[in-house]
CSV table of C-alpha atoms in Angstrom, one decimal:
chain,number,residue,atom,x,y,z
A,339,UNK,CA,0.0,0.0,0.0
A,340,UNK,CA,1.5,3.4,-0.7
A,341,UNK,CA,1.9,5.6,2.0
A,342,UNK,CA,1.5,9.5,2.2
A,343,UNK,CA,4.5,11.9,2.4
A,344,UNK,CA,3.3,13.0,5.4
A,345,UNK,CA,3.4,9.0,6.9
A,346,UNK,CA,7.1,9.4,6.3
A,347,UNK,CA,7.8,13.0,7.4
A,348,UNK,CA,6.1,11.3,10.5
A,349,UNK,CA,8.5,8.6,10.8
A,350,UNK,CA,11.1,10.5,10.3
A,351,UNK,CA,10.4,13.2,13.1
A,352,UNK,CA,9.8,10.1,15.6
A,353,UNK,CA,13.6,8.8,14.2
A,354,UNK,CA,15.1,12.2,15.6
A,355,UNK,CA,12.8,12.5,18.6
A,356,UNK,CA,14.1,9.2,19.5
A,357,UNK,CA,17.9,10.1,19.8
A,358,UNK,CA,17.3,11.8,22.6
A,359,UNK,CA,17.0,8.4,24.4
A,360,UNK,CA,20.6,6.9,24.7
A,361,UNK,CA,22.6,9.1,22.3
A,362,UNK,CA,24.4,10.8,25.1
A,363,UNK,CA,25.0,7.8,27.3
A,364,UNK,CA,26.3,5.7,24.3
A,365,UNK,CA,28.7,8.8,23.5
A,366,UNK,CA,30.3,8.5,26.9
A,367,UNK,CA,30.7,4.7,26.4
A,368,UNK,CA,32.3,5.2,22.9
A,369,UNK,CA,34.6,7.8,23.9
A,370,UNK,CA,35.9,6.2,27.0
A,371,UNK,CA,39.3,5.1,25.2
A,372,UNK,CA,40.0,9.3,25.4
A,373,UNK,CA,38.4,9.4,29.0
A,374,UNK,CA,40.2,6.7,30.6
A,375,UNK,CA,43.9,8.4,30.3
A,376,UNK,CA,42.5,11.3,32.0
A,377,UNK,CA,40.8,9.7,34.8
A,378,UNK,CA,42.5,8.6,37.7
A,379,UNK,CA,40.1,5.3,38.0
A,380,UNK,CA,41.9,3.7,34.5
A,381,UNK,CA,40.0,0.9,33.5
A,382,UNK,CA,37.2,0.3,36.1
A,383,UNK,CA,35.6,3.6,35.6
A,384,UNK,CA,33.9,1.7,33.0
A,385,UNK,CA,32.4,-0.6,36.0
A,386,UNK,CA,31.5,3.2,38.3
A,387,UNK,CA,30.0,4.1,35.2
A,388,UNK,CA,27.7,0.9,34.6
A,389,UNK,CA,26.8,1.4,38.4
A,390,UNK,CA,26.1,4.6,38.7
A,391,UNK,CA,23.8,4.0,35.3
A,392,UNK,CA,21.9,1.2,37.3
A,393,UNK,CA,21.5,3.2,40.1
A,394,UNK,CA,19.8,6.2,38.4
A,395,UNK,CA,17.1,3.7,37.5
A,396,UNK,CA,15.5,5.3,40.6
A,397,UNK,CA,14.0,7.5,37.6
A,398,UNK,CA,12.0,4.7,36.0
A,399,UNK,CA,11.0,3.7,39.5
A,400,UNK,CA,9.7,7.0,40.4
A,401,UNK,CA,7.6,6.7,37.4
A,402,UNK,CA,6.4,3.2,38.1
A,403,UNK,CA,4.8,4.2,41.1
A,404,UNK,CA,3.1,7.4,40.0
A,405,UNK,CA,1.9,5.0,37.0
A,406,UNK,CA,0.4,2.3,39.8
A,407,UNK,CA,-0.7,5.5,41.7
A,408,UNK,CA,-2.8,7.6,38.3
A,409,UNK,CA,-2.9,4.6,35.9
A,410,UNK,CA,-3.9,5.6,33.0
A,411,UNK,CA,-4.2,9.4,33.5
A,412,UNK,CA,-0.5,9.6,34.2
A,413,UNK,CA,1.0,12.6,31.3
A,414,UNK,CA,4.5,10.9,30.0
A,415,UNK,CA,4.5,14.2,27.4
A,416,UNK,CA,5.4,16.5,30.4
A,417,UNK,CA,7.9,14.3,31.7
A,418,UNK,CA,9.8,13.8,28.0
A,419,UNK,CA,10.1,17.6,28.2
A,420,UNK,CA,11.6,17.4,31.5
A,421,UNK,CA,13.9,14.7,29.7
A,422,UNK,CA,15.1,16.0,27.1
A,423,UNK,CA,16.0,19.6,28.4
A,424,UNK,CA,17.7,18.1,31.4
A,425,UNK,CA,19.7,16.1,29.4
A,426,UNK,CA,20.7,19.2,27.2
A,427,UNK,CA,22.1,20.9,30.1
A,428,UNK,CA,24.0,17.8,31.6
A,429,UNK,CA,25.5,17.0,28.2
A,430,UNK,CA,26.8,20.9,28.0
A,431,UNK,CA,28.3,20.4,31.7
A,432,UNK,CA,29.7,17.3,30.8
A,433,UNK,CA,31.9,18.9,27.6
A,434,UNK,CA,32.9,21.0,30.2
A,435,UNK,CA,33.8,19.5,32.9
A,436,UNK,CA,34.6,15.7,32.0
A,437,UNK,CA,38.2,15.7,33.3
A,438,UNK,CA,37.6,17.2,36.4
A,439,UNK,CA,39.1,15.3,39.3
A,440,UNK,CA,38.4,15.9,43.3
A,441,UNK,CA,39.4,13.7,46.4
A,442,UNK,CA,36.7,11.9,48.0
A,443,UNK,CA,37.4,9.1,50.2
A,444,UNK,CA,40.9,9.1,50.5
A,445,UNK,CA,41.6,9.1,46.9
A,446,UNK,CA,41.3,11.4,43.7
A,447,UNK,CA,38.3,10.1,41.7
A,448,UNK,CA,35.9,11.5,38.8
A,449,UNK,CA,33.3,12.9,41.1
A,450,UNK,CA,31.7,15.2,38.8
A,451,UNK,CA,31.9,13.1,35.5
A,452,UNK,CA,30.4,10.2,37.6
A,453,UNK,CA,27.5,12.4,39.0
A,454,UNK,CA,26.9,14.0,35.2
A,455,UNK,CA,27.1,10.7,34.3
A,456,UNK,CA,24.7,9.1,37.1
A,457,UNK,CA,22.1,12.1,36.2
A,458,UNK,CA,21.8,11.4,32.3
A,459,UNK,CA,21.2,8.0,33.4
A,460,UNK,CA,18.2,9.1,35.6
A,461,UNK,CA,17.3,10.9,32.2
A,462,UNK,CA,17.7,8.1,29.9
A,463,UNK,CA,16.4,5.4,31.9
A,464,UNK,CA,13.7,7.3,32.4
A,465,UNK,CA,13.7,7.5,28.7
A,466,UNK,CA,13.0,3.4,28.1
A,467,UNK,CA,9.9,4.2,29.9
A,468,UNK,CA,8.5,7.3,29.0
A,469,UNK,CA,9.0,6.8,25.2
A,470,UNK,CA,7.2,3.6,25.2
A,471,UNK,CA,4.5,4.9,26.7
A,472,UNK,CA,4.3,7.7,24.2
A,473,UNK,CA,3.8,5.3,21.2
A,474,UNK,CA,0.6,4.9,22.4
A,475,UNK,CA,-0.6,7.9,20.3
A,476,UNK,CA,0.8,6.8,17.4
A,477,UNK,CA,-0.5,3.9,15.0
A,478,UNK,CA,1.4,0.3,15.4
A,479,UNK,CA,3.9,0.8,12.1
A,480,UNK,CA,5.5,3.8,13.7
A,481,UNK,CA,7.1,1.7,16.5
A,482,UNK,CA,10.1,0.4,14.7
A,483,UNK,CA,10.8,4.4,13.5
A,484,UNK,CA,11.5,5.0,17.7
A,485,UNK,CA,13.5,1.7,17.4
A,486,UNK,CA,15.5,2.9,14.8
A,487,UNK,CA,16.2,6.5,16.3
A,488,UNK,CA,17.0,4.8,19.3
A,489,UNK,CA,19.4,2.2,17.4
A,490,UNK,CA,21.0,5.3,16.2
A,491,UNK,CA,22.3,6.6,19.6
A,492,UNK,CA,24.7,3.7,19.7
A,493,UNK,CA,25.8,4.1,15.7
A,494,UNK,CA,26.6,7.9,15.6
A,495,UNK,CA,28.8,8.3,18.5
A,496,UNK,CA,30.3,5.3,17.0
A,497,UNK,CA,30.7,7.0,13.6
A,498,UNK,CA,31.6,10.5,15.3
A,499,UNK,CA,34.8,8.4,17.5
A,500,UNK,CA,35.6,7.1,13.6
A,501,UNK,CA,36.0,10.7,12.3
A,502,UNK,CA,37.6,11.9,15.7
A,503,UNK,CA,40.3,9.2,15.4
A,504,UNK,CA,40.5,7.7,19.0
A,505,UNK,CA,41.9,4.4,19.8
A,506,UNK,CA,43.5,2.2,17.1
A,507,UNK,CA,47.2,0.0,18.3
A,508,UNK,CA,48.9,1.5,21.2
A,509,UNK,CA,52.8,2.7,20.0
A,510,UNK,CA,55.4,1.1,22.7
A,511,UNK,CA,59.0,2.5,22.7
A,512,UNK,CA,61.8,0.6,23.4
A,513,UNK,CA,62.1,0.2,27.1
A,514,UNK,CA,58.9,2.2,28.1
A,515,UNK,CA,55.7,0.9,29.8
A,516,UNK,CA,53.9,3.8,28.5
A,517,UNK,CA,52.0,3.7,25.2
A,518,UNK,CA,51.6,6.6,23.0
A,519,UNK,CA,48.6,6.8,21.1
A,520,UNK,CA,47.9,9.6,17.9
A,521,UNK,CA,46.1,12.9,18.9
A,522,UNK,CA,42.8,12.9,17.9
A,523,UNK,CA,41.2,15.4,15.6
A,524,UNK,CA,38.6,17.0,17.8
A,525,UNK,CA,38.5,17.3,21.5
A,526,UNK,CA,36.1,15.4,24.4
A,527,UNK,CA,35.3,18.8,24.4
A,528,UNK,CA,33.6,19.7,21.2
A,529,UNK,CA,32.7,15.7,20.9
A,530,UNK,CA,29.8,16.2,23.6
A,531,UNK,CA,29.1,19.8,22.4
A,532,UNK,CA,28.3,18.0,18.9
A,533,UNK,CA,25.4,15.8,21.3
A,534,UNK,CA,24.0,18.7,23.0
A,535,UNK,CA,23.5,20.0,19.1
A,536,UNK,CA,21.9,16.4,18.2
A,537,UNK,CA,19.1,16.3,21.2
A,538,UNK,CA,18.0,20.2,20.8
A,539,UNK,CA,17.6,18.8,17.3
A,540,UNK,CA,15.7,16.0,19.1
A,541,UNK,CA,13.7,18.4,20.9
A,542,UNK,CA,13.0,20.5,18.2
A,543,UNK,CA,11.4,17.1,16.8
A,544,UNK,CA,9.1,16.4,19.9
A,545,UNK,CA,7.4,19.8,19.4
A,546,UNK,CA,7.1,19.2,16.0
A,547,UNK,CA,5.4,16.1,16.5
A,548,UNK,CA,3.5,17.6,18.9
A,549,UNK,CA,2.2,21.0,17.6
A,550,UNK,CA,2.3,20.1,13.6
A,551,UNK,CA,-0.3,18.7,11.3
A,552,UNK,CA,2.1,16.4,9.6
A,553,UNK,CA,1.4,13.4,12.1
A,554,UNK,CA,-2.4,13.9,12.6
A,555,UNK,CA,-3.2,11.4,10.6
A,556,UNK,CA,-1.3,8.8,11.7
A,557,UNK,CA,-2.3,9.2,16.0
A,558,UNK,CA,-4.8,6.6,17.7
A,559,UNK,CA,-7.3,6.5,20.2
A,560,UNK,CA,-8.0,3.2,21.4
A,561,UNK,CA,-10.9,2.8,23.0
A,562,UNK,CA,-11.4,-1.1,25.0
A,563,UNK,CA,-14.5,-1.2,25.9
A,564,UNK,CA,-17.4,-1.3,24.2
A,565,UNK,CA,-19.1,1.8,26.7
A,566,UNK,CA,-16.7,4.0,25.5
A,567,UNK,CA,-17.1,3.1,21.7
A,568,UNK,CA,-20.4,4.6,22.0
A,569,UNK,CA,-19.0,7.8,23.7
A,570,UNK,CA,-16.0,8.3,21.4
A,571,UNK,CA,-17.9,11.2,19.6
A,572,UNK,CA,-18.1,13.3,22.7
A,573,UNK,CA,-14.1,13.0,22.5
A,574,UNK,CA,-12.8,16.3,21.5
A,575,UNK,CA,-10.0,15.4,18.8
A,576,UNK,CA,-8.4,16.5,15.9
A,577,UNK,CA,-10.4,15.6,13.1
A,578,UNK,CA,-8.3,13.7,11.4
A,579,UNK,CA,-7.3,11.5,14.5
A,580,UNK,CA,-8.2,7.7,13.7
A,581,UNK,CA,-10.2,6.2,16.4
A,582,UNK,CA,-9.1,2.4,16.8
A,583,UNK,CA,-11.2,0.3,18.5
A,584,UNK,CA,-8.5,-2.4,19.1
A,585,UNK,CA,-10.7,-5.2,21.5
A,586,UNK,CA,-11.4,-8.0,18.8
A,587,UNK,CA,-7.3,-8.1,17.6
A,588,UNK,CA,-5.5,-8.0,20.4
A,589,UNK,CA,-5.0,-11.7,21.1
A,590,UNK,CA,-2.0,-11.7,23.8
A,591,UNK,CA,-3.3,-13.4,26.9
A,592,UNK,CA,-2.1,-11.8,30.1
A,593,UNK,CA,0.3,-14.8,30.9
A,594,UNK,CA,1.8,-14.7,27.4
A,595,UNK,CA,2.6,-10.6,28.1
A,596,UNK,CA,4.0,-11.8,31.4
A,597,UNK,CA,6.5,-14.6,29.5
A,598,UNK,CA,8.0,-11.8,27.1
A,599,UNK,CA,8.3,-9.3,30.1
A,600,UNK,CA,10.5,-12.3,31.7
A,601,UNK,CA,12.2,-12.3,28.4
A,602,UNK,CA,12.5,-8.7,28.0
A,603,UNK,CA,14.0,-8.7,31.6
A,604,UNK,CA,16.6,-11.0,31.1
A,605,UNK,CA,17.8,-9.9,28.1
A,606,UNK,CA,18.4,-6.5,29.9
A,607,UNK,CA,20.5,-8.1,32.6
A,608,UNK,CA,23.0,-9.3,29.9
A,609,UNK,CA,22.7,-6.2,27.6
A,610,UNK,CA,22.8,-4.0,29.4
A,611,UNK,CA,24.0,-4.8,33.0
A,612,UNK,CA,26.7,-7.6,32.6
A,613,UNK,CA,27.9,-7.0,29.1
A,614,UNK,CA,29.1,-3.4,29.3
A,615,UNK,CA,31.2,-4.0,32.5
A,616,UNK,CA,33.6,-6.4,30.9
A,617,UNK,CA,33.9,-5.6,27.5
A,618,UNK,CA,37.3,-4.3,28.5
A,619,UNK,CA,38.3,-7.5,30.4
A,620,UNK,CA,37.2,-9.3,27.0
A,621,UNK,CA,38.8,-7.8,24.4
A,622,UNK,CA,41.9,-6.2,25.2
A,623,UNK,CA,43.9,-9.4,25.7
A,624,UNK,CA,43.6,-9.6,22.3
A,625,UNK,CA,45.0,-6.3,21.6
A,626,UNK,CA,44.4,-2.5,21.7
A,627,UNK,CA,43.1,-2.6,18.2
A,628,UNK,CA,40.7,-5.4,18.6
A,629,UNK,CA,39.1,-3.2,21.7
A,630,UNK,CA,39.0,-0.2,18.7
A,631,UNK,CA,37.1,-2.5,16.1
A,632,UNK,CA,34.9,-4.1,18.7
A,633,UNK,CA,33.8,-0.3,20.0
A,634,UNK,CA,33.3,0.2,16.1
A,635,UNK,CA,31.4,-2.5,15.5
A,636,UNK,CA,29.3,-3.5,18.2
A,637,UNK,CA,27.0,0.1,18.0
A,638,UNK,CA,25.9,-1.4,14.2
A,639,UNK,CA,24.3,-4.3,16.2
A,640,UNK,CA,21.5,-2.3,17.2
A,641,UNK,CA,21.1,-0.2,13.9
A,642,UNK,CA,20.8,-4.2,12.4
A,643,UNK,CA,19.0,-5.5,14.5
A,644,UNK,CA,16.1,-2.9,13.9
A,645,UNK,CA,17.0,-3.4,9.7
A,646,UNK,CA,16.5,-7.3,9.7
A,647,UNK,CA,12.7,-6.5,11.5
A,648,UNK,CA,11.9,-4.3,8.9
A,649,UNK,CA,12.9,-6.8,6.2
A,650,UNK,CA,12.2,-10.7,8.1
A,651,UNK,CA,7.5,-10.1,8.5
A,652,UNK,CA,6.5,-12.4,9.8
A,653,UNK,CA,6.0,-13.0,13.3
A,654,UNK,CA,7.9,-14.6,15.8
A,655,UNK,CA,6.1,-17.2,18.1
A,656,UNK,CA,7.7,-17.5,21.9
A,657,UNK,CA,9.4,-20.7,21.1
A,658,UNK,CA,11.6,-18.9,18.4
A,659,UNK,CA,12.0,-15.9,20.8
A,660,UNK,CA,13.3,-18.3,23.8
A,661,UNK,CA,15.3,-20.1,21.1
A,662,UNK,CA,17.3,-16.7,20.1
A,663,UNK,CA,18.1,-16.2,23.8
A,664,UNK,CA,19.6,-19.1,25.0
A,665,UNK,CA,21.9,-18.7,21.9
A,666,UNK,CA,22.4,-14.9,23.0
A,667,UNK,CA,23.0,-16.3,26.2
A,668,UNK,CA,25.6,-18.9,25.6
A,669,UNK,CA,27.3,-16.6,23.4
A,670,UNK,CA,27.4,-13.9,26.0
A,671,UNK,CA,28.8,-16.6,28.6
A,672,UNK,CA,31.4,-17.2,26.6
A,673,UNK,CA,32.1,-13.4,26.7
A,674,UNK,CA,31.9,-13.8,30.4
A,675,UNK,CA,34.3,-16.9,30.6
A,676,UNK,CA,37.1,-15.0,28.3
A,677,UNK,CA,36.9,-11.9,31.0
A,678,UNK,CA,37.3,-13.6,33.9
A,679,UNK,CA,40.5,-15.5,32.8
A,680,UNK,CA,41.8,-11.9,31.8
A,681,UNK,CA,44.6,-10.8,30.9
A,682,UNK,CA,45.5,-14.1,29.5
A,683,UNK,CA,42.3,-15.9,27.8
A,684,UNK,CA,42.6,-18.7,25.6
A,685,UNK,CA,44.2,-17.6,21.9
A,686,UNK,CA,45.2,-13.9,23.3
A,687,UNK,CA,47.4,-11.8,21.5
A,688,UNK,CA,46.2,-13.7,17.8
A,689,UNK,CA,44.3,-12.1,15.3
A,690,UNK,CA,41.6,-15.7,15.5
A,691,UNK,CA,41.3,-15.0,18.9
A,692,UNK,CA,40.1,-10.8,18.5
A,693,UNK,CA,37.8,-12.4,15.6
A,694,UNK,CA,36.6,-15.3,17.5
A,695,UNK,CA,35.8,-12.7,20.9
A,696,UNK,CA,34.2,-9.6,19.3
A,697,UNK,CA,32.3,-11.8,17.0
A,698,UNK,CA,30.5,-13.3,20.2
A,699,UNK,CA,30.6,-10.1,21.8
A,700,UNK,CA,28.4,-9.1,18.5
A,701,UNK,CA,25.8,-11.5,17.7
A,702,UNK,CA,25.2,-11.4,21.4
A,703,UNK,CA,24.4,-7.7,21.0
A,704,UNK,CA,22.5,-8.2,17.6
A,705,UNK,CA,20.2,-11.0,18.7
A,706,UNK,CA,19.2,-9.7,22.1
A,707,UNK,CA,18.6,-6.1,20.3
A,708,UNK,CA,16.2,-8.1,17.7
A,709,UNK,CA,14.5,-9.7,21.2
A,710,UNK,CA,13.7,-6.6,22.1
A,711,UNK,CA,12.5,-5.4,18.8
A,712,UNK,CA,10.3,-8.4,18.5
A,713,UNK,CA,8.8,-8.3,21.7
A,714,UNK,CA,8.3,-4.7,21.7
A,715,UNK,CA,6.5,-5.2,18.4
A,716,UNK,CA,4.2,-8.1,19.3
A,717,UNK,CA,3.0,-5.9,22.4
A,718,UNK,CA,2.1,-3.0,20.5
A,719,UNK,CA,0.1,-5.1,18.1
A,720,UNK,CA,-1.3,-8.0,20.4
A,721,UNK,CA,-1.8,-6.9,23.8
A,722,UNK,CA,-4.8,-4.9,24.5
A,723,UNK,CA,-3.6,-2.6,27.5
A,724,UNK,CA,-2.1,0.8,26.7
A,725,UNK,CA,0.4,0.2,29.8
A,726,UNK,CA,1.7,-3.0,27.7
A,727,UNK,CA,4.7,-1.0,26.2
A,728,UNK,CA,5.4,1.3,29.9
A,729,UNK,CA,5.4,-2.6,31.7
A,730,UNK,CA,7.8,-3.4,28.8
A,731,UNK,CA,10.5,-0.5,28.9
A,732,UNK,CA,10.1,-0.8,32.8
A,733,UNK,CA,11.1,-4.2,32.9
A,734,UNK,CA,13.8,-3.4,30.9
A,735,UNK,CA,15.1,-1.0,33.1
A,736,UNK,CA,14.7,-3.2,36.2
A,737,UNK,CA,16.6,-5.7,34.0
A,738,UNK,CA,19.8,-3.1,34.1
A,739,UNK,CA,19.5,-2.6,37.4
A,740,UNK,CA,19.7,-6.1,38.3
A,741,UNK,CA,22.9,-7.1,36.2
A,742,UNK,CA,25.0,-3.4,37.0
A,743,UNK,CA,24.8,-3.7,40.6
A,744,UNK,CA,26.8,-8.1,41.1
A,745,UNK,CA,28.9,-6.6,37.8
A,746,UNK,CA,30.0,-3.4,40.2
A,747,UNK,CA,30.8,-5.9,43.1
A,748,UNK,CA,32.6,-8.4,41.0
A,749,UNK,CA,35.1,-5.6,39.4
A,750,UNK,CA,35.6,-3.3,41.9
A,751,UNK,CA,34.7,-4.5,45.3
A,752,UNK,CA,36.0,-8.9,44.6
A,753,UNK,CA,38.4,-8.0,41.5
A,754,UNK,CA,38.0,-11.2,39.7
A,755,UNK,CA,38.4,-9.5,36.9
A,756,UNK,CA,42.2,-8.4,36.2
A,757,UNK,CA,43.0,-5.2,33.4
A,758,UNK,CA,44.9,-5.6,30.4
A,759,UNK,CA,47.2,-2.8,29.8
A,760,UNK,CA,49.2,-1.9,26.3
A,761,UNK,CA,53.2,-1.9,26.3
A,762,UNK,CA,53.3,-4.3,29.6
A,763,UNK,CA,54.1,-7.8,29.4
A,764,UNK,CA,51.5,-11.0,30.2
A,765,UNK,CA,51.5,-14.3,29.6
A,766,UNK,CA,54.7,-15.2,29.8
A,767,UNK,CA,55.3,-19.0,29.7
């Protein structure tokens, strides 16, 4: 069926609006290799980081309750505007103070990049929830337009590192344990000034969205019941708004909802609790360039991930779906296993062994991205409570929050997990 200009201008706004989730977030992760040398933490900021983003999932919380409290008459519009200018002013005191160090308990530590840090967390987080929620106005096919904007936030501060020209293979002099590495071409600086520019554009998008006739045509109003069918003309409404009265497709049962929120839950554990605190640990016993391709490559998963659900139709039953995660799973144990015997894993320092890692450390990413997509999708369509898609991005939070906090203890507070550092020797036989 051909689709109106305006169905596209639509989709397009709700691409921008969405990179306002995770863009700034995923910029920090992706610029680390710069951060790192500047902070006195070295390697497990990366683990500070990962908690202080579980811990700011106090935001979702927050809004859990005040969802159990007003139900359906909670406003997530007001909060997204709360979001997104929030996270405009944290990103602009981030560029500008990122490398600020002060002494707290004993020792000299990245107070202030940690608390910027911890509040665009509370933002983003906040984000999984409040952006779900929103699709509610919108009809089903928009939903994978917000996936893909939110894909983006891991590919462009991947693509914006490429141009910058951090990381790449450590340069050891003879008889120095200190590796020099190339300048890059822009600062930290004007790297996160660039973001604040990308979620005002974001912003700019939301009002759009919100004030413009361009996506009238394509909001809903679902109505449940049958008693308010009959009232829907006392609705005041644009009057191009489509009225939806969704009650004979929806076909989810309650305790099939329930299985993909375990699903949903899980996967966010791994993805985004476990996975993100040892990616270091993982991949730079196999060099300093393998941990430069692996930051490269791993933001396409999502991007992917959101590609193949555009192009594979048809739908995914929960067999399939519990299929893909035990094989994300294994995969990301294996990720796991090759960390913990850091700095010397099986096959470190070869080229087979850099493939053989980031390639796990990928199709982990891709197929518990897709999970998410499909799941995500299926509620939209199938379940027949507005709330489905809130439960869903709140599950997924809790999911973070449960796999950051072990990860934290594990790295910093047990050490099981030992650093790999360039121009030092391991391994030796």
């Amino acid at each position: 069926m051909q689709r109106e200009p305006n169905f596209y201008l639509t989709a397009l706004l709700l691409v921008i609006f969405a990179l306002s989730t995770w863009l700034d977030i995923n910029g920090v992760w992706v610029e680390l290799p710069l951060i790192v040398s500047h902070a006195p933490e070295g390697w497990t900021l990366p683990s500070y980081l990962t908690l202080a983003i579980a811990i700011s999932n106090i935001g979702p919380l927050i809004i859990i309750l005040l969802k159990v409290i007003f139900k359906e008459r909670l406003e997530e519009r007001i909060f997204i505007y709360i979001e997104i200018i929030v996270g405009i002013i944290s990103c602009a005191l981030i560029a500008e103070y990122w490398n600020r160090k002060s002494y707290f308990a004993g020792a000299e530590r990245s107070v202030c990049f940690i608390i910027l840090v911890f509040l665009l967390g509370t933002l983003d987080t906040t984000s999984s929830v409040t952006y779900a929620d929103y699709m509610k106005r919108f009809q089903p096919n928009l939903l994978n337009a917000l996936y893909l904007g939110e894909s983006l936030t891991s590919l462009l501060p991947s693509i914006l590192a490429s141009i910058q020209g951090i990381g790449g293979e450590a340069i050891c002099r003879e008889n120095s344990t200190q590796p020099e590495y190339s300048t890059p071409r822009f600062s930290v600086q004007v790297y996160f000034w660039i973001f604040v520019a990308l979620i005002i554009l974001s912003l700019i998008a939301f009002i759009i969205l919100e004030f413009s006739s361009i996506p009238k045509r394509y909001r809903t109003l679902f109505s449940y019941q049958s008693s308010d069918i009959g009232r829907s003309d006392e609705i005041a409404m644009p009057p191009d708004t489509i009225i939806i009265n969704r009650r004979s497709e929806f076909s989810m049962t309650k305790k099939y909802y329930y299985s993909l929120l375990v699903i949903s839950f899980l996967s966010s554990i791994i993805l985004f609790g476990v996975l993100p605190a040892i990616g270091t640990y993982a991949v730079l016993p196999y060099s300093q360039r393998a941990y430069f391709v692996s930051s490269i490559v791993l933001p396409i998963a999502n991007p992917l991930s959101v590609l193949i659900g555009l192009v594979v139709r048809h739908i995914l039953n929960f067999i399939t779906i519990s299929i893909l995660f035990v094989v994300a799973f294994i995969l990301s144990i294996y990720v796991m296993i090759v960390a913990f015997l850091s700095p010397c894993p099986p096959l470190h320092d070869t080229v087979g062994g850099g493939i053989l890692i980031i390639s796990c450390y990928f199709c982990s990413h891709l197929i518990l991205y897709y999970i998410r997509l499909v799941i995500g999708n299926r509620i939209r369509q199938e379940y027949r409570h507005e709330s489905g898609l809130f439960w869903l991005g709140a599950s997924s939070q809790m999911g973070t929050l449960l796999g950051a906090i072990p990860m934290f203890l594990l790295v910093n507070v047990y050490e099981v997990f030992e650093s790999r550092y360039a121009c030092q020797d391991y391994c030796r036989e």
